[in-house]
Structures are given as structure tokens and as C-alpha cells.
CSV table of C-alpha atoms and ligand atoms in Angstrom, one decimal:
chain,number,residue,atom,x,y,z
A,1,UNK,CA,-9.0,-7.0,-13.1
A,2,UNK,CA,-7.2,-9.7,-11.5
A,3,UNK,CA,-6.0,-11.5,-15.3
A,4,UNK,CA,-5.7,-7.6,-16.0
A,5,UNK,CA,-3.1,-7.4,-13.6
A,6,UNK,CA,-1.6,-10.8,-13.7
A,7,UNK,CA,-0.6,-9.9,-17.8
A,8,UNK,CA,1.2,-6.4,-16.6
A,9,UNK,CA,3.3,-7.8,-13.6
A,10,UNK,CA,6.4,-9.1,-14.0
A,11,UNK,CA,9.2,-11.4,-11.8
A,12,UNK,CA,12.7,-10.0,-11.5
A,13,UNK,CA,14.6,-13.1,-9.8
A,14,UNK,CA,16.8,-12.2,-6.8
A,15,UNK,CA,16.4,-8.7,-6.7
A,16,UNK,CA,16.8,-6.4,-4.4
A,17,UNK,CA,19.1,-9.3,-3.2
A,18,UNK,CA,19.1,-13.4,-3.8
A,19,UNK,CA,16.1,-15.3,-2.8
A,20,UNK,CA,13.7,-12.6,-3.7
A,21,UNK,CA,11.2,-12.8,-6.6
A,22,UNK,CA,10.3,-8.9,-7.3
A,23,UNK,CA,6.9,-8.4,-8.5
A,24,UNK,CA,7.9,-5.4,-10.4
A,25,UNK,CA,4.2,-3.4,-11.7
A,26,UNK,CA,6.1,-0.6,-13.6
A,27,UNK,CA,4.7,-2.4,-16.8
A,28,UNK,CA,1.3,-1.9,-15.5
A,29,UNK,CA,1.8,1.6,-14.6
A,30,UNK,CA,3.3,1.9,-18.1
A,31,UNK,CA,0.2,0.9,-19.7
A,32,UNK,CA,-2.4,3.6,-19.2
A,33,UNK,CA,-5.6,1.6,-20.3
A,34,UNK,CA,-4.3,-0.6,-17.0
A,35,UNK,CA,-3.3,1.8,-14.9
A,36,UNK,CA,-6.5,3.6,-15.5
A,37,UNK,CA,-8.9,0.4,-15.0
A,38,UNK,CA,-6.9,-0.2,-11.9
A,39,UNK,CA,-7.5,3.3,-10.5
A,40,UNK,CA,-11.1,3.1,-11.4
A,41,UNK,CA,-11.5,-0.5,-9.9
A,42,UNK,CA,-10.7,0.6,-6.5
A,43,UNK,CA,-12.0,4.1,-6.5
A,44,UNK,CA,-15.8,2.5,-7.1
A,45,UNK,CA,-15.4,0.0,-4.4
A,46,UNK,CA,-14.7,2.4,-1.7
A,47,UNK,CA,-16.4,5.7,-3.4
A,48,UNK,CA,-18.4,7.2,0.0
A,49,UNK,CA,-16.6,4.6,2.1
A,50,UNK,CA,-14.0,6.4,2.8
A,51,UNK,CA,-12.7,9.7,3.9
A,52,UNK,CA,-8.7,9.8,3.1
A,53,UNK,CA,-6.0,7.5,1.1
A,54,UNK,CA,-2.5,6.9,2.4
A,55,UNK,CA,0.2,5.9,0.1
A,56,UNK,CA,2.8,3.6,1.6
A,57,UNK,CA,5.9,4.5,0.4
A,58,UNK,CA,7.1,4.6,-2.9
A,59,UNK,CA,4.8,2.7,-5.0
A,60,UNK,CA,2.4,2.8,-2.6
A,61,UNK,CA,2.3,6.6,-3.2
A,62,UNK,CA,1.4,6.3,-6.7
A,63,UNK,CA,-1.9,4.0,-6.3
A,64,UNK,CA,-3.0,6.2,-3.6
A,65,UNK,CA,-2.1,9.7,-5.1
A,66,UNK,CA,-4.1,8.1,-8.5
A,67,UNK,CA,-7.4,7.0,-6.1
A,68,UNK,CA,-7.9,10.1,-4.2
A,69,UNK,CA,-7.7,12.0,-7.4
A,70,UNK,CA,-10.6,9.8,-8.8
A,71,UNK,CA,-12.2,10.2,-5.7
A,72,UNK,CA,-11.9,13.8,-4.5
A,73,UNK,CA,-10.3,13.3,-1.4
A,74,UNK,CA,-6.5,13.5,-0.1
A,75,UNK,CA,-3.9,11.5,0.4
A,76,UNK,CA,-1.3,11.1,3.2
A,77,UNK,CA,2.2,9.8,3.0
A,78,UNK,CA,3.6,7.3,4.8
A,79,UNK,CA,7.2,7.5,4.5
A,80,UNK,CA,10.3,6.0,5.4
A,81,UNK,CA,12.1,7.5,8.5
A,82,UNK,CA,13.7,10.6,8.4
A,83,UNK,CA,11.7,11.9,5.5
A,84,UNK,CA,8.6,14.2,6.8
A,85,UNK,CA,9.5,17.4,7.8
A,86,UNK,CA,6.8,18.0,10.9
A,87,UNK,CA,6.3,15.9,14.1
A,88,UNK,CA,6.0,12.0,13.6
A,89,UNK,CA,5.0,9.3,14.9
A,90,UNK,CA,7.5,5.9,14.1
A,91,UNK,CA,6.7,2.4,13.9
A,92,UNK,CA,9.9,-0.2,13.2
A,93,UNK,CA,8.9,-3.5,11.2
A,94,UNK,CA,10.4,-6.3,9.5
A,95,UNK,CA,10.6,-7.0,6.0
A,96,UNK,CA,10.4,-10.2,3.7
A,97,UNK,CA,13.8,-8.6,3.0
A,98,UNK,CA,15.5,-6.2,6.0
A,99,UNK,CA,13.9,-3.9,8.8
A,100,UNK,CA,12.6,-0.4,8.4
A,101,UNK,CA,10.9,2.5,9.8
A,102,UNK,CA,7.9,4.5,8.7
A,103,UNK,CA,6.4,7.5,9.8
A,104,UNK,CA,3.3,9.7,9.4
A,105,UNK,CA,3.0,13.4,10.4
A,106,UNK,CA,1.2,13.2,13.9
A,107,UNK,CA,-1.7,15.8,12.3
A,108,UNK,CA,-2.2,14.0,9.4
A,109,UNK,CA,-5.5,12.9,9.9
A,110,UNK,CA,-8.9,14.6,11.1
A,111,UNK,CA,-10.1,12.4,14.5
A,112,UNK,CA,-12.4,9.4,13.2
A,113,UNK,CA,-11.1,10.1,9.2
A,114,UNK,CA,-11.7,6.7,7.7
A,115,UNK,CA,-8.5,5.4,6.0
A,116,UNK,CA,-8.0,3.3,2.6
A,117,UNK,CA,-4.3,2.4,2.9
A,118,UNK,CA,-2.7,1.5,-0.7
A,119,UNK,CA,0.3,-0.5,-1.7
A,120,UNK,CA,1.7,-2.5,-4.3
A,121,UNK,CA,2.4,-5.6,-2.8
A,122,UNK,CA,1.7,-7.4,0.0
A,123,UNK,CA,4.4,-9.8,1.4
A,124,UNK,CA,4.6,-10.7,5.0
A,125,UNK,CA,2.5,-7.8,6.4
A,126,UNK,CA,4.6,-6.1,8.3
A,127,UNK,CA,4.3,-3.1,6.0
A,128,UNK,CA,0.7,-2.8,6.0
A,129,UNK,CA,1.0,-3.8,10.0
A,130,UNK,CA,2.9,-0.5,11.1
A,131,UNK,CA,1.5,1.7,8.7
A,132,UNK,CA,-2.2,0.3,10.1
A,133,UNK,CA,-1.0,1.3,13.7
A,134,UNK,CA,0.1,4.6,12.5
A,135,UNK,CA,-3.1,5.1,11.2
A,136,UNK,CA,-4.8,4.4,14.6
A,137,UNK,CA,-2.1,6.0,16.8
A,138,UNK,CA,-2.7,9.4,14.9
A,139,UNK,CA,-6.4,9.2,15.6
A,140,UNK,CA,-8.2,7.8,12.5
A,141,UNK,CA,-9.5,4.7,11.2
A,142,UNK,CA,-8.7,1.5,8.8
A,143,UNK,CA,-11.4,1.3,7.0
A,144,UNK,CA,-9.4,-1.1,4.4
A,145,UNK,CA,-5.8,-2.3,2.9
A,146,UNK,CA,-5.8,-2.7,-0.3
A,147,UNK,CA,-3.2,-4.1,-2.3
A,148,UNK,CA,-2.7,-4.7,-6.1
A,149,UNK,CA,-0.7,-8.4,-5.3
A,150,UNK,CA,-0.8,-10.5,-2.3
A,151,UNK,CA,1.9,-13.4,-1.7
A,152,UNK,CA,-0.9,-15.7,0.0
A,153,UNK,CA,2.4,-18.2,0.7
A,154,UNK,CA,3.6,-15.8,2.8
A,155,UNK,CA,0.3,-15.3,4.4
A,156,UNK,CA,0.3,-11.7,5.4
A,157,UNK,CA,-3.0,-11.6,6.3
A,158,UNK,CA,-2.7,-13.5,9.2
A,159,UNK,CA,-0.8,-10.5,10.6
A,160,UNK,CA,-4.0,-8.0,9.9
A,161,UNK,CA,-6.3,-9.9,11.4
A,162,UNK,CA,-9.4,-6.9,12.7
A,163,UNK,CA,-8.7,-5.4,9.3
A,164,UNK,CA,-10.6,-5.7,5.6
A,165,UNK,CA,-8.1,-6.9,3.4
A,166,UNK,CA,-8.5,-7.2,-0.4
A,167,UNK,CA,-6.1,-7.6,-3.0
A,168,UNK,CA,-6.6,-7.5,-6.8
A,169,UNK,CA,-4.6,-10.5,-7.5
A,170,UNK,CA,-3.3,-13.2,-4.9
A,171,UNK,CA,-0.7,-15.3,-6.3
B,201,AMP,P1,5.9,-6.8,3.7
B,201,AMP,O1,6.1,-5.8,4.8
B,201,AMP,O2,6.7,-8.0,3.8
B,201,AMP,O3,4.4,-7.1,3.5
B,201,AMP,O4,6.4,-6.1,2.4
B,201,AMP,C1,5.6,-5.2,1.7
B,201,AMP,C2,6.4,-4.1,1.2
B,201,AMP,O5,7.7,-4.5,0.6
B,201,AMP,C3,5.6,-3.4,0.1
B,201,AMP,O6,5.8,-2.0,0.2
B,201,AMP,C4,6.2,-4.0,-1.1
B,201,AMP,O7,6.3,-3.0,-2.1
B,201,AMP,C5,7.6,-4.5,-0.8
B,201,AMP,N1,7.8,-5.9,-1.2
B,201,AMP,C6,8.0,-7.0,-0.4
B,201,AMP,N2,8.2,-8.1,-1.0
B,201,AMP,C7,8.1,-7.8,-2.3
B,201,AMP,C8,8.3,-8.5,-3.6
B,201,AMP,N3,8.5,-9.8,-3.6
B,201,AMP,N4,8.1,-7.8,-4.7
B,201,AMP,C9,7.8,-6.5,-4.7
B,201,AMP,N5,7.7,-5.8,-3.6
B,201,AMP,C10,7.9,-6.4,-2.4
């Protein structure tokens, strides 16, 4: 999976501003033989592991939305501030580029659920830090992060320490 990956990523230098190497994966999700080995990767590993996805958003949304289809199970949003229509709870975080908010509906889990969080990439963590502690403020569980990329120079992981991890490709 991971060479799988690494052929349908690309690098768009200095976007969304300079500095910044994108890892843009629209060419993966363009490429449905990928896009479908990729779904099926991770829904096998955590098939009866788990109970609910969550999709951080956007692209996060469509790994996670892809998943619990495979898998039969649901799939809760995890969206930028101001976005959800019901109550919220609101973590703040920084970014390899910026700060932002995210928010999960406060019911959105059953007490206990167990939790795959999806993303595209992992960068410095902070993400996949908040949306973790929304998880467990709302009353369920992490029972992994997965990510398609992880920027190991940037060594988010240190930041999820208590959590499983994995990424498909580490670069
Ligand atoms: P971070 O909180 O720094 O781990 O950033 C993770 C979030 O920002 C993820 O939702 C990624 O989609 C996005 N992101 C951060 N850095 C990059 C990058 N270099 N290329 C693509 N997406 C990125």
C-alpha cells in the first residue's frame, strides 16, 4: 500500500502559502483501483475493532465516509467551527500553517463507542490532537488515528503519545 500511495501523491510547492509542501492525494482518490485498495486496507485492519469512524474535516471526511461504508458502521464529522448545526463541543489548535477550531456534536457518540479517527495527512499533530480530545470529551474512545501520510520530520506523533498511530506511508 505504502509504494501504492507514494506513486498517487503529489507535492504542490508553497501552497496554501510559501514554505509549505502540499501533499495533495486527489490523484489517488482519482484513481479508483487506489482509492479502493486504500479503503479496503484500512477497513480489514480495524474490521470488529471498532465501533464508529470520524472524518476530520475535508479530506478527512472522505476516507472516513469510504471506511464505514466498507465496514457497516457510521461516521461522525469533525468540522471546522461554526459548521454543525446542534450543540458542540470546541477545541482550538495550531497548524503547520495557522490556528483553527473543530467541533463535534456533543451527542455524537454512544458512551464507550470505540473511535477510528481518519485523515489525510498528518503534520504536526495538532489536528489529530484536538479532534482525539473531542473524541474523549464527548464520551467515547480512540481506539486509533489513522492517516494515509505522516511528515515523520515534523514528528507529530510525539504529540499523540497514549494513542495507536499508523500511517500508510511516512515520508
Ligand atoms: P497538523 O495539525 O499540523 O497535523 O495538520 C494536519 C491537517 O492539516 C490535516 O488535516 C492535513 O490535511 C492538513 N495538512 C497539514 N500540512 C499539510 C501538508 N503539508 N499537505 C497537506 N495537508 C496538510
Amino acid at each position: 500500500m505504502a509504494a501504492l500511495v507514494a506513486s498517487r501523491l503529489r507535492d504542490i510547492p508553497d501552497f496554501p502559502q510559501p514554505g509549505i509542501v502540499f501533499k495533495d492525494f486527489t490523484p489517488l482518490l482519482a484513481d479508483g483501483a487506489a482509492f479502493e485498495a486504500l479503503v479496503s486496507d484500512i477497513a480489514q485492519r480495524y474490521r470488529g475493532q471498532v465501533d464508529v469512524l470520524v472524518g476530520i474535516e475535508a479530506r478527512g471526511f472522505i476516507l472516513a465516509a469510504a471506511v464505514a461504508y466498507e465496514l457497516g458502521l457510521g461516521m461522525v464529522p469533525v468540522r471546522k467551527a461554526g459548521k454543525l448545526p446542534g450543540e458542540t463541543l470546541k477545541e482550538s489548535y495550531a497548524l503547520e500553517y495557522g490556528t483553527a477550531e473543530i467541533e463535534v456534536h456533543t451527542d455524537a457518540f454512544e458512551p464507550g463507542q470505540r473511535v477510528l479517527v481518519l485523515d489525510d495527512v498528518l503534520a504536526t499533530g495538532g489536528t489529530a490532537e484536538a479532534c482525539a480530545q473531542l473524541v474523549e470529551r464527548a464520551g467515547a474512545s480512540v481506539a486509533a488515528i489513522e492517516v494515509v501520510l505522516e511528515l515523520g520530520f515534523l514528528d507529530g506523533r510525539s504529540r499523540l503519545a497514549g494513542h495507536v498511530v499508523n500511517a500508510i506511508l511516512t515520508v
